[in-house]
Tab-separated table of C-alpha atoms and ligand atoms in Angstrom:
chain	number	residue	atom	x	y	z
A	1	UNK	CA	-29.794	-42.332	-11.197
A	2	UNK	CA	-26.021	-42.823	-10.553
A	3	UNK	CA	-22.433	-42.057	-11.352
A	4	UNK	CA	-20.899	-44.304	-13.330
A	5	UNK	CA	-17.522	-42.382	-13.505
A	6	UNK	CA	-14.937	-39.668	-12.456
A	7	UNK	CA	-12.583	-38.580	-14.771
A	8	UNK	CA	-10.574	-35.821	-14.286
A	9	UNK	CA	-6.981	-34.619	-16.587
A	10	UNK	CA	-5.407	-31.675	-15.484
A	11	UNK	CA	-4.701	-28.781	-18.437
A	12	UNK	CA	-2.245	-26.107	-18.524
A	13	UNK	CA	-2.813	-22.363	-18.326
A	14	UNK	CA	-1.881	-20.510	-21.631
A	15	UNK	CA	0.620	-17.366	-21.286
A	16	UNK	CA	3.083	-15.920	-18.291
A	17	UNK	CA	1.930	-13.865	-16.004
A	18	UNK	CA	2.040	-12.710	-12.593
A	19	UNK	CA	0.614	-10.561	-9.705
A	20	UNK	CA	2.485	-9.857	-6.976
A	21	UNK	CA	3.269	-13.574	-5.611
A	22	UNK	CA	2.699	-16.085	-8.222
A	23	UNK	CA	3.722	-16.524	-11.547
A	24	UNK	CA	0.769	-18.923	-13.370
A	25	UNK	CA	3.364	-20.431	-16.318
A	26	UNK	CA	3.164	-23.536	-14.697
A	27	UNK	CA	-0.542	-23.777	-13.114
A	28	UNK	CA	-2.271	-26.297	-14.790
A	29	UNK	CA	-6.187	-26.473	-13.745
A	30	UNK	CA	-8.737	-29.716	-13.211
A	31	UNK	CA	-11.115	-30.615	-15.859
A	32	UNK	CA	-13.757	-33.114	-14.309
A	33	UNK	CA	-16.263	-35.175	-16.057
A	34	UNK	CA	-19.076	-36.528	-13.819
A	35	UNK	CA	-20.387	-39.273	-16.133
A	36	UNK	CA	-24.317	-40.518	-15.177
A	37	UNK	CA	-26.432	-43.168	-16.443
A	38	UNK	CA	-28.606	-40.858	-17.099
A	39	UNK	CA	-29.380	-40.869	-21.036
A	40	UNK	CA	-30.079	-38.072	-23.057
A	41	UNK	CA	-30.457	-38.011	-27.060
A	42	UNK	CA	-28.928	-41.204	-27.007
A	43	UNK	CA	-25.516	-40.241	-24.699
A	44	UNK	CA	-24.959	-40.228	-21.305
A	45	UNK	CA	-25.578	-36.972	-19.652
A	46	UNK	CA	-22.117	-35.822	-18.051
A	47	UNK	CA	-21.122	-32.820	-15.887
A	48	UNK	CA	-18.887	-31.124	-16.401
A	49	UNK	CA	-16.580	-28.532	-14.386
A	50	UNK	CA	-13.209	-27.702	-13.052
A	51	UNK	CA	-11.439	-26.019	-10.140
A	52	UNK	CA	-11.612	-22.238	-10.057
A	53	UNK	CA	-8.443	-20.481	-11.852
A	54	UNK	CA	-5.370	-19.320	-10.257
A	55	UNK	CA	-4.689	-22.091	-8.325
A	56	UNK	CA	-3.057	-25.670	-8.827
A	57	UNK	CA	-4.552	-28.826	-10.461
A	58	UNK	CA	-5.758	-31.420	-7.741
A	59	UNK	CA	-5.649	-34.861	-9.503
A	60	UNK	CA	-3.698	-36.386	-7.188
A	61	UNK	CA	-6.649	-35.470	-4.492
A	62	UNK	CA	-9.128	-36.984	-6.471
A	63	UNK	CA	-8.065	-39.853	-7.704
A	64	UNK	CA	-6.288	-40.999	-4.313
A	65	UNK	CA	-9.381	-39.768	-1.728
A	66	UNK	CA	-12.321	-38.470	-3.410
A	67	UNK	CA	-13.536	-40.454	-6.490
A	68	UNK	CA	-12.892	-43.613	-4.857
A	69	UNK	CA	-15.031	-42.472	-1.828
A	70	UNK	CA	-17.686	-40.865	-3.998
A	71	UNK	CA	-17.867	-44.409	-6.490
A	72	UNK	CA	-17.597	-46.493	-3.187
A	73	UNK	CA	-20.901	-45.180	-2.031
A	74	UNK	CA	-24.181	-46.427	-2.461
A	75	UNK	CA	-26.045	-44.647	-5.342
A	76	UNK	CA	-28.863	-44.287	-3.175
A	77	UNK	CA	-27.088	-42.437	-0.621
A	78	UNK	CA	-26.420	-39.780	-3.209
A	79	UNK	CA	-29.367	-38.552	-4.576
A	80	UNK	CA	-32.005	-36.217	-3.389
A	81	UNK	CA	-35.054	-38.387	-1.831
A	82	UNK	CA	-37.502	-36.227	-3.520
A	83	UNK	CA	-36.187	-35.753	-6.839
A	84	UNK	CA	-34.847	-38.808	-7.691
A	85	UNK	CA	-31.637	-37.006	-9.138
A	86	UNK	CA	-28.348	-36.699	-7.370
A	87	UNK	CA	-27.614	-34.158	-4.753
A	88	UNK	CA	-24.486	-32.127	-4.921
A	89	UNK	CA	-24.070	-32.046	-1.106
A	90	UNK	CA	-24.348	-35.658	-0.489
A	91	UNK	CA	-21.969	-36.239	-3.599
A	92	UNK	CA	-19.553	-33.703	-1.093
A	93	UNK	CA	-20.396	-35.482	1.968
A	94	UNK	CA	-19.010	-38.739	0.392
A	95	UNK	CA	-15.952	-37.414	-1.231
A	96	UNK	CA	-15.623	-35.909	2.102
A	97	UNK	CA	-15.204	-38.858	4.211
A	98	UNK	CA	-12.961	-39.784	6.972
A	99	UNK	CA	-11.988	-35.734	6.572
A	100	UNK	CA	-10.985	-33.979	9.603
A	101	UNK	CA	-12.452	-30.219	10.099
A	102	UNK	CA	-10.641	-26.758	9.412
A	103	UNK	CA	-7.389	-27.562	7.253
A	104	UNK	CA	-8.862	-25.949	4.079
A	105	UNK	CA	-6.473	-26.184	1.074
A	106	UNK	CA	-6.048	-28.040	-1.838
A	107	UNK	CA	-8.898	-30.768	-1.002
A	108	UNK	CA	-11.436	-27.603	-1.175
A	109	UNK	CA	-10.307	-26.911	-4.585
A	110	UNK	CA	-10.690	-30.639	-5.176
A	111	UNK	CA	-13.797	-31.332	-4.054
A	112	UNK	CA	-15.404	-28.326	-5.532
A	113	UNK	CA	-14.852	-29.730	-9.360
A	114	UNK	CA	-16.738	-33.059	-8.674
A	115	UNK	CA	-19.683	-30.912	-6.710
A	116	UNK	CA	-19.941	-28.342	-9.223
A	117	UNK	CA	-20.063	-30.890	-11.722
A	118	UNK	CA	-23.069	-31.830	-10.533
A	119	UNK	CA	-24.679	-29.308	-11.042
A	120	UNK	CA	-23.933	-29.077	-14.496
A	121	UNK	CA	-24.921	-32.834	-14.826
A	122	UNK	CA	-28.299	-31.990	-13.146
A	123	UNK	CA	-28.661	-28.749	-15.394
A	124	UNK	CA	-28.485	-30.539	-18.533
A	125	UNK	CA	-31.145	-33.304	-17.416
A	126	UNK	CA	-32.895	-31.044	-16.834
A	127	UNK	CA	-32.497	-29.292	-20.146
A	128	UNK	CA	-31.551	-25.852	-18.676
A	129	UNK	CA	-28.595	-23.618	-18.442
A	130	UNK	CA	-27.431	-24.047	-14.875
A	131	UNK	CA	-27.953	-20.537	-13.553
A	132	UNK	CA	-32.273	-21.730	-13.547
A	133	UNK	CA	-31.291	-25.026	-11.625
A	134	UNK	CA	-29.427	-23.056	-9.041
A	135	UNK	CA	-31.746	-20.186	-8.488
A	136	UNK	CA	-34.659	-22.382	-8.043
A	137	UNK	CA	-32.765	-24.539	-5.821
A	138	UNK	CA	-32.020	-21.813	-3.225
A	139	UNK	CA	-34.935	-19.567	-3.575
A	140	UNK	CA	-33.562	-16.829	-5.703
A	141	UNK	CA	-34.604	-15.304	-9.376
A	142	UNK	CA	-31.793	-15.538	-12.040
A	143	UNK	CA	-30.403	-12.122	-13.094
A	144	UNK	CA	-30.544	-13.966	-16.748
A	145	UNK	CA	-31.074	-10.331	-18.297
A	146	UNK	CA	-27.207	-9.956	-17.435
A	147	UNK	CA	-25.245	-9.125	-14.341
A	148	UNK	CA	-22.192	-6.338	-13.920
A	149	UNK	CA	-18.703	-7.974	-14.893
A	150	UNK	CA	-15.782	-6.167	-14.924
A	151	UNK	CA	-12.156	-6.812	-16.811
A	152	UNK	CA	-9.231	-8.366	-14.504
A	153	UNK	CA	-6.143	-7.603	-16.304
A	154	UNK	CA	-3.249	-5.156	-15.630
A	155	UNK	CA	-0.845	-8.419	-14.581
A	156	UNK	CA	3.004	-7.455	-14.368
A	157	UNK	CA	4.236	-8.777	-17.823
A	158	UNK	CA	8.454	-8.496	-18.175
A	159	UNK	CA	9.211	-5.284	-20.162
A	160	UNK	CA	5.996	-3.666	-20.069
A	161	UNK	CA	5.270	-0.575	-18.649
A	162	UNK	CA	2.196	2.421	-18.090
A	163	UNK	CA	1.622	3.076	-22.082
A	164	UNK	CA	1.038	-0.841	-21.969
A	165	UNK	CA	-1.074	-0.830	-19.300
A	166	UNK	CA	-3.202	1.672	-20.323
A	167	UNK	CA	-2.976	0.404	-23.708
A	168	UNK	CA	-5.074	-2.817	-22.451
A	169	UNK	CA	-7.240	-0.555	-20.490
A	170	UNK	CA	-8.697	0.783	-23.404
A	171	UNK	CA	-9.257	-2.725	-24.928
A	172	UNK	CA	-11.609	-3.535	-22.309
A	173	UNK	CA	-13.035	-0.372	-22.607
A	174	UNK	CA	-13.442	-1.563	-26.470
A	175	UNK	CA	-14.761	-4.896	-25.811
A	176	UNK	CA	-17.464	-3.332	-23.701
A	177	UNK	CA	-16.346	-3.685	-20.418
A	178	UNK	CA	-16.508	-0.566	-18.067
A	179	UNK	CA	-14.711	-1.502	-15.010
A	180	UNK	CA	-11.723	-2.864	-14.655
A	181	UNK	CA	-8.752	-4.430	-12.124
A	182	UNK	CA	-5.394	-4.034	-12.073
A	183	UNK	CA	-2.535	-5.603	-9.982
A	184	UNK	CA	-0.525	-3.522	-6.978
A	185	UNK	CA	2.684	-4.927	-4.535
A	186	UNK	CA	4.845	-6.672	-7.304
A	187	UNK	CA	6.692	-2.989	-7.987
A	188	UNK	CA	7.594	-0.464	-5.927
A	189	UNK	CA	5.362	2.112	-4.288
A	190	UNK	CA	6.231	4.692	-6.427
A	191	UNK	CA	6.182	2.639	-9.554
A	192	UNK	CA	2.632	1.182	-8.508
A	193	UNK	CA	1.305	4.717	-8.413
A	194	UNK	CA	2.013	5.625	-11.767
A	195	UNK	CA	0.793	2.687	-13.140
A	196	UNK	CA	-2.691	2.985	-10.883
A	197	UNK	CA	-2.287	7.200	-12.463
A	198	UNK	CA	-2.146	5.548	-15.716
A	199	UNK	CA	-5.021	3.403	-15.141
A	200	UNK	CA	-7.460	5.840	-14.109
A	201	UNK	CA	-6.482	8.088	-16.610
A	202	UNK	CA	-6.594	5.379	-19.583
A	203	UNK	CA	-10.403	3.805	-17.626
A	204	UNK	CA	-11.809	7.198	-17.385
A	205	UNK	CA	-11.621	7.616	-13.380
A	206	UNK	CA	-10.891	5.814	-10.313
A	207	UNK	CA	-14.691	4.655	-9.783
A	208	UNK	CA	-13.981	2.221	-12.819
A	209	UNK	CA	-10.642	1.024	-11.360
A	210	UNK	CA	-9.999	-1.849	-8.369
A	211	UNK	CA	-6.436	-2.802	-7.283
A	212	UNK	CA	-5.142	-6.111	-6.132
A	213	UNK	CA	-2.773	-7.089	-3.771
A	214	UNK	CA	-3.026	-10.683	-3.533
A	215	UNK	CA	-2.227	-10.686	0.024
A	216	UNK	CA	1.423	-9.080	-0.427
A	217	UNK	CA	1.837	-6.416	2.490
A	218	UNK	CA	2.501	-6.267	5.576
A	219	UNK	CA	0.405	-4.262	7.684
A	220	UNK	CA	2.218	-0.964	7.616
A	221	UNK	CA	2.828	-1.302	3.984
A	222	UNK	CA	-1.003	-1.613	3.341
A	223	UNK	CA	-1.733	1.420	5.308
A	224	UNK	CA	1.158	3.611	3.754
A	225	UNK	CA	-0.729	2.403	0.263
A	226	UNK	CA	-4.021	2.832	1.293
A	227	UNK	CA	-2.980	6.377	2.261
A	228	UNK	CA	-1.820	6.889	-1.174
A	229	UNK	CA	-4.670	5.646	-2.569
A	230	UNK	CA	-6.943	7.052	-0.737
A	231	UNK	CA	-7.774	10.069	-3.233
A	232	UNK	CA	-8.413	7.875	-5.877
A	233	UNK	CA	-12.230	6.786	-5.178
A	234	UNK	CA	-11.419	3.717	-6.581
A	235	UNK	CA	-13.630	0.880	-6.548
A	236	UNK	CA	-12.108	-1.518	-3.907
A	237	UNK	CA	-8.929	-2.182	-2.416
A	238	UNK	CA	-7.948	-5.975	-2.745
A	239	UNK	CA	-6.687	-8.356	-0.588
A	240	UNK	CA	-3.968	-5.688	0.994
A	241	UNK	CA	-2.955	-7.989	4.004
A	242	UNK	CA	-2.397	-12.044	4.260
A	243	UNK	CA	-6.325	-12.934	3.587
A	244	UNK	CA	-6.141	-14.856	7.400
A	245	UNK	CA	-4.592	-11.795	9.118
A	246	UNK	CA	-8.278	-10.322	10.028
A	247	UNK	CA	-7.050	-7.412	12.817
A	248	UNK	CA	-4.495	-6.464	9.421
A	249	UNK	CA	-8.140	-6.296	7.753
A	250	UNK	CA	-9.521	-4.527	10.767
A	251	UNK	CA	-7.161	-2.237	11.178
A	252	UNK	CA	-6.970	-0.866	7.316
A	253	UNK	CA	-11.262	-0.981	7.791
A	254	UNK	CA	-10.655	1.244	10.321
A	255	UNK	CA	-7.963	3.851	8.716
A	256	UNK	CA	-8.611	3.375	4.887
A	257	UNK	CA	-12.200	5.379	3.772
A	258	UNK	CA	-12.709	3.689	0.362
A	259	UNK	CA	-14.190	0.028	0.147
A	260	UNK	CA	-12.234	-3.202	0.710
A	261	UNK	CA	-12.351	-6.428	-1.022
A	262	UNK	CA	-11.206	-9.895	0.436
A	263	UNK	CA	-12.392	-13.698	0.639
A	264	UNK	CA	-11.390	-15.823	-2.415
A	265	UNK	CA	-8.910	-17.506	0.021
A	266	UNK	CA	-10.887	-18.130	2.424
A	267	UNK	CA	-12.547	-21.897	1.742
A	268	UNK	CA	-15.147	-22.540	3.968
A	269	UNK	CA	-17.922	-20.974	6.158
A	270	UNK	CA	-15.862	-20.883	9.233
A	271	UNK	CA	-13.356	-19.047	7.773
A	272	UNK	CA	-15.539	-16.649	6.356
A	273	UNK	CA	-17.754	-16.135	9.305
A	274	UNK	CA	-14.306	-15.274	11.353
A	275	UNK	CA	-13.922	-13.009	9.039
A	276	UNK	CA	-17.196	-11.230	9.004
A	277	UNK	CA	-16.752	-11.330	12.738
A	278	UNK	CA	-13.656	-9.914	13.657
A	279	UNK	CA	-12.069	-8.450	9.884
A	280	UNK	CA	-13.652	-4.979	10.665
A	281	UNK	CA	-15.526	-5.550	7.224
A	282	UNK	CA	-17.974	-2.928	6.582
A	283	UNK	CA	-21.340	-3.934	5.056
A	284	UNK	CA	-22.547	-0.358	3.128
A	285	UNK	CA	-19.385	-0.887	1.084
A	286	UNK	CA	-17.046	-3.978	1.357
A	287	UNK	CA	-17.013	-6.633	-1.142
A	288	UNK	CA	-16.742	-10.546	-0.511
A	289	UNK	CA	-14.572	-13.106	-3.172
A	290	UNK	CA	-15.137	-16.438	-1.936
A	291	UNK	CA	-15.458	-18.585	-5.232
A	292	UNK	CA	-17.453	-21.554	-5.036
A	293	UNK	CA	-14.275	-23.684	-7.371
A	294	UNK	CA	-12.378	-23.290	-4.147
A	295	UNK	CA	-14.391	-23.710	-1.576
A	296	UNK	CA	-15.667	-27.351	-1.782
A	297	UNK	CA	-18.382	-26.028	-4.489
A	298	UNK	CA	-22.057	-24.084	-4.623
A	299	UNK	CA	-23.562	-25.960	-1.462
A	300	UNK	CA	-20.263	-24.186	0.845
A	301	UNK	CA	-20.306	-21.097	-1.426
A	302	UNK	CA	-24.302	-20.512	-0.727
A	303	UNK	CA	-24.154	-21.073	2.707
A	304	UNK	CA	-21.125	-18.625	2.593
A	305	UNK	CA	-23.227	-16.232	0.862
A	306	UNK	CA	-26.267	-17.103	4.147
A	307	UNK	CA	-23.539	-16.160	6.055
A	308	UNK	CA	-22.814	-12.974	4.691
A	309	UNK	CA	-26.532	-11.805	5.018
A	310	UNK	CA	-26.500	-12.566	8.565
A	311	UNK	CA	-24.053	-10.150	9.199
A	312	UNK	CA	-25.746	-7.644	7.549
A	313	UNK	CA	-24.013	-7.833	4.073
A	314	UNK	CA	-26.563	-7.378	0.867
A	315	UNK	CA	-25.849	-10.587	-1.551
A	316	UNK	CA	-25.048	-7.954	-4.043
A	317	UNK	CA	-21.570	-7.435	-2.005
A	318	UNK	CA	-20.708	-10.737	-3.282
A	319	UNK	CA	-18.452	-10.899	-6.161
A	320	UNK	CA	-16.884	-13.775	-6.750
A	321	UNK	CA	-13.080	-14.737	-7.767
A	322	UNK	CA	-12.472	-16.717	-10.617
A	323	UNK	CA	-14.291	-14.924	-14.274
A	324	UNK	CA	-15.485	-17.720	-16.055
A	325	UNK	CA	-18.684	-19.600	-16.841
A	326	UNK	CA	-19.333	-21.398	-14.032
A	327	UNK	CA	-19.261	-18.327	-11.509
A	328	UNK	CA	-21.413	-16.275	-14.109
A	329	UNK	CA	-24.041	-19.425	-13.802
A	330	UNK	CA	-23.582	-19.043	-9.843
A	331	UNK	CA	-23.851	-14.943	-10.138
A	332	UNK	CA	-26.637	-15.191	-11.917
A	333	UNK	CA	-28.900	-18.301	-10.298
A	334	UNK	CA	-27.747	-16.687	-6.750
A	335	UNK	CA	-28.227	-13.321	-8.130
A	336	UNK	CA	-25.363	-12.047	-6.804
A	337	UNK	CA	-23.516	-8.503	-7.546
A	338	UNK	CA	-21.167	-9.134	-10.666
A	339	UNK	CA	-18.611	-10.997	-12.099
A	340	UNK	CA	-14.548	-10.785	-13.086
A	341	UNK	CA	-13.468	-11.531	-16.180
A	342	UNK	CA	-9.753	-11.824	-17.672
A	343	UNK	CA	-9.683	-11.407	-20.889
A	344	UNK	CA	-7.108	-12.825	-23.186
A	345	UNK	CA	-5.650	-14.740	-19.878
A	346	UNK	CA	-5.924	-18.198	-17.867
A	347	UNK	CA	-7.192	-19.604	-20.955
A	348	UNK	CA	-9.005	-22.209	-21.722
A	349	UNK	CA	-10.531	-21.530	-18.786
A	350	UNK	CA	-11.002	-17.389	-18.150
A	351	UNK	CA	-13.841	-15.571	-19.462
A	352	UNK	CA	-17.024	-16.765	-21.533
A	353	UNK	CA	-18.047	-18.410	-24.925
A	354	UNK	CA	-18.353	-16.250	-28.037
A	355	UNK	CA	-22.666	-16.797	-26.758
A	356	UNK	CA	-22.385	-14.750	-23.644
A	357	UNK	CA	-22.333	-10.710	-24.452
A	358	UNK	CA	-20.937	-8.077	-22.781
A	359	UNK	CA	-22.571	-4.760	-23.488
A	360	UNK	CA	-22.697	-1.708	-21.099
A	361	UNK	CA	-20.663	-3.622	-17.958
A	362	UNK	CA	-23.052	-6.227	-18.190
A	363	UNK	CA	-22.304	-9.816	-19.148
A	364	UNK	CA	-24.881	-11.684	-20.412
A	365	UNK	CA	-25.314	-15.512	-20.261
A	366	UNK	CA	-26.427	-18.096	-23.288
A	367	UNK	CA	-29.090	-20.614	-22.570
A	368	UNK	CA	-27.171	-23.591	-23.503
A	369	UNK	CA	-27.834	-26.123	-20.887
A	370	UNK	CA	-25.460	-26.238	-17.735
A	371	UNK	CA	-22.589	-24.024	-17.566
A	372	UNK	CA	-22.420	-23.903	-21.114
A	373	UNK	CA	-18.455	-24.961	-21.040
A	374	UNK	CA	-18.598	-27.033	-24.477
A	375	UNK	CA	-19.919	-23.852	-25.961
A	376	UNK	CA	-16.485	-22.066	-25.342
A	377	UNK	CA	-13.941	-23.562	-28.177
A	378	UNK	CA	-10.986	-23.187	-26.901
A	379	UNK	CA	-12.035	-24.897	-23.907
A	380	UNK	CA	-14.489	-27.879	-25.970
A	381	UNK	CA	-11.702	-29.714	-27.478
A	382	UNK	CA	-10.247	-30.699	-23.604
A	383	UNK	CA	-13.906	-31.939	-22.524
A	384	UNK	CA	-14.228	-33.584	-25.781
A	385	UNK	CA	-11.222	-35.195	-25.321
A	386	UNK	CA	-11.891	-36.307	-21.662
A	387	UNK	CA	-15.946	-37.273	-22.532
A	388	UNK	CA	-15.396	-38.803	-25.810
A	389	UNK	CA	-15.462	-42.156	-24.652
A	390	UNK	CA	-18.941	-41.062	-22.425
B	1	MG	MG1	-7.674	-11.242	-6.180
C-alpha cells in the first residue's frame, strides 16, 4: 500500500461570530484528501479529514514541509509491518522531519489533517466507520450505542441580547440536546451575569450550563468571576486564564469549588502533562479539551489521553474541543466522556450528518465507513470537489 497524493484546499467558515477574542468571519479550515492505491469498488480509497475548527487553515504548512516530506518517503517506511496498511504515526513521523521539539502551533494543526486522514483511509479499507478501527487499535470498546454531546452556542452576535440567548437555548433543548455552553469575558461582568441568569433559566438549571472564557482573564478577573459564579453549580468553568498560565489554573483550582475545564490549546503531551502536573487540576471533577485536529492527530491525542490516566484522571474526563465527526469517531473508538456540538455554526464543518441522532444528550454515530464526512451535505460537495479527480 501507498500514498499516491496530498491534496489539501482550504474552505471558509459560514457566518460571524465571536467569543471573547476571535471573531471566525475570516477562518477558513483545511480539507485534506489522503489519496491510496488502494482500490475499492473500482476507486481509489481516500481519507479524508481536516484541521479541528476554530482555528486557521494550514496550507501553506503542508504543501511547503509536510506533503513533500510525507511523498518523499519510502512507502515502506510508512506502513505498519504487520498489517500491511499504513500507519498513522509513521505517516506523522515523516511529515515531521527535520522538526525541532516544543514550538507547538500551527504545524500541530497541520499535521493532524494528514494523520487523521489516515485513519479515515484505513477505516474505509477496512469497510468500517472509523470509531471500530480506532477502538480496536488502542484496546478500547466503542461507545457506538451513543455518547453524551452537548450544544456549544451562546457566541456574542452584534445586537443580540438575553431573550436571544435564551431563545437559542431552547432550540437545543428542541433538537434534543440537554446541555449546553455559552460564551463569558467578551461583555462586562455584570452584563455576562445576566446573560449566564438567562441561560440557566432558559436550559432549566446551572447543571446543564458550561461557560467559556477562551483564555480572556487575567488572574484576578477569573477569581472575581468564579466568585460570581460560584452559586450556579454549573457544569464547568472554561478556559478562565491564558491556557499556558498553569499557577492562574492552580490558583482558581484552589479558590473556585465547581469543576474546571481547559486543554484544547494545549498541542502535545508535554504540554499537557505540565499541566496535569502543576495546573492544580482536580481529577473527581475537572474536564480535559485537547482535540486530536490540533494536536498533530489521534496517535498525540491518545497518548494525551495515557497521560491523563496516569495522573489519576478517568478517560471519561476527556471531552474534546472541536463538535464534529471526526472527534465523535475519536469519542466513541476511545470511549471517551462526550462530545460538543455547534449547531447552526462553523459550518461545513461543525456538528454531524443528518445519519447521526441526538436523542436524550446522547449523539449517536452512523456506520458509514470512516468518519462518515461525505455523508454530511453541506460538507460532501468540498470533498467531492477536492477527490473528484481520485
Ligand atoms: Mg473553548
Amino acid at each position: 500500500m501507498r500514498i499516491t497524493e496530498i491534496r489539501e484546499v482550504d474552505v471558509p467558515l459560514t457566518g460571524a461570530i465571536s467569543n471573547a477574542v476571535v471573531s471566525f468571519e475570516h477562518h477558513r479550515v483545511s480539507l485534506v484528501a489522503v489519496v491510496t492505491d488502494v482500490v475499492r469498488s473500482g476507486r481509489p480509497v481516500v481519507g479524508v479529514a481536516f484541521n479541528s475548527i476554530g482555528r486557521h487553515a494550514q496550507g501553506g504548512i503542508m504543501r511547503e514541509r509536510m506533503i513533500p516530506r510525507v511523498l518523499g518517503t519510502s512507502p515502506e517506511d510508512l506502513l505498519d509491518p504487520v498489517s500491511g496498511l499504513l500507519d498513522p504515526a509513521r505517516v506523522l513521523t515523516a511529515a515531521m522531519r527535520d522538526e525541532k521539539p516544543g514550538g507547538h502551533g500551527d504545524r500541530a494543526a497541520a499535521a493532524s489533517a494528514i494523520e487523521l486522514a489516515c485513519w479515515d483511509a484505513l477505516a474505509k479499507i477496512a469497510d468500517e466507520p472509523a470509531y471500530a478501527t480506532i477502538g480496536r487499535r488502542f484496546g478500547q470498546e466503542p461507545l457506538a450505542a451513543g455518547v453524551p454531546v452537548y450544544a456549544a452556542g451562546g457566541y456574542y452576535r452584534a445586537g443580540e441580547g438575553v431573550a436571544e440567548l435564551g431563545a437559542e437555548i431552547r432550540s437545543y433543548l428542541d433538537a434534543g440536546y440537554e446541555a449546553v455552553k455559552i460564551k463569558i469575558g467578551g461583555a462586562s461582568l455584570t452584563e455576562d451575569l445576566r446573560r449566564l441568569d438567562g441561560a440557566v433559566t432558559a436550559a432549566g438549571g446551572g447543571h446543564r450550563v458550561a461557560v467559556d472564557a477562551n483564555g480572556r482573564f487575567d488572574r484576578a478577573t477569573a477569581v472575581q468571576y468564579g466568585k460570581e459564579m460560584a452559586g450556579h453549580d454549573l457544569r464547568w468553568y472554561e478556559e478562565p486564564v491564558d491556557p499556558l498560565d498553569l499557577r492562574g489554573t492552580a490558583d482558581l483550582a484552589a479558590e473556585y469549588p465547581g469543576a474546571l475545564a481547559t486543554g484544547e490549546n494545549l498541542f502535545s503531551v508535554p504540554d499537557v502533562v505540565n499541566l496535569l502536573e502543576f495546573g492544580g487540576l482536580r481529577a473527581d471533577r475537572d474536564i480535559l479539551q485537547m482535540d486530536a485536529g490540533l494536536s498533530y492527530g489521534l496517535t498525540e491525542y491518545a497518548a494525551m489521553v495515557d497521560a491523563m490516566q496516569a495522573h489519576g484522571f478517568d478517560r471519561r474526563a476527556a471531552m474534546p474541543h472541536g463538535g464534529h465527526l471526526i472527534n465523535l469517531h475519536i469519542v466513541v473508538g476511545l470511549a471517551l466522556g462526550g462530545c460538543e456540538a455547534y449547531p447552526g455554526v462553523f459550518q461545513p464543518f461543525g456538528g454531524y450528518s443528518d445519519r447521526c441522532e441526538v436523542k436524550g444528550g446522547l449523539i449517536v454515530p452512523s456506520d458509514d465507513p470512516g468518519f462518515g464526512l461525505e455523508q454530511k451535505a453541506d460538507l460532501a460537495p468540498h470533498i467531492e470537489a477536492l477527490v473528484g479527480r481520485a
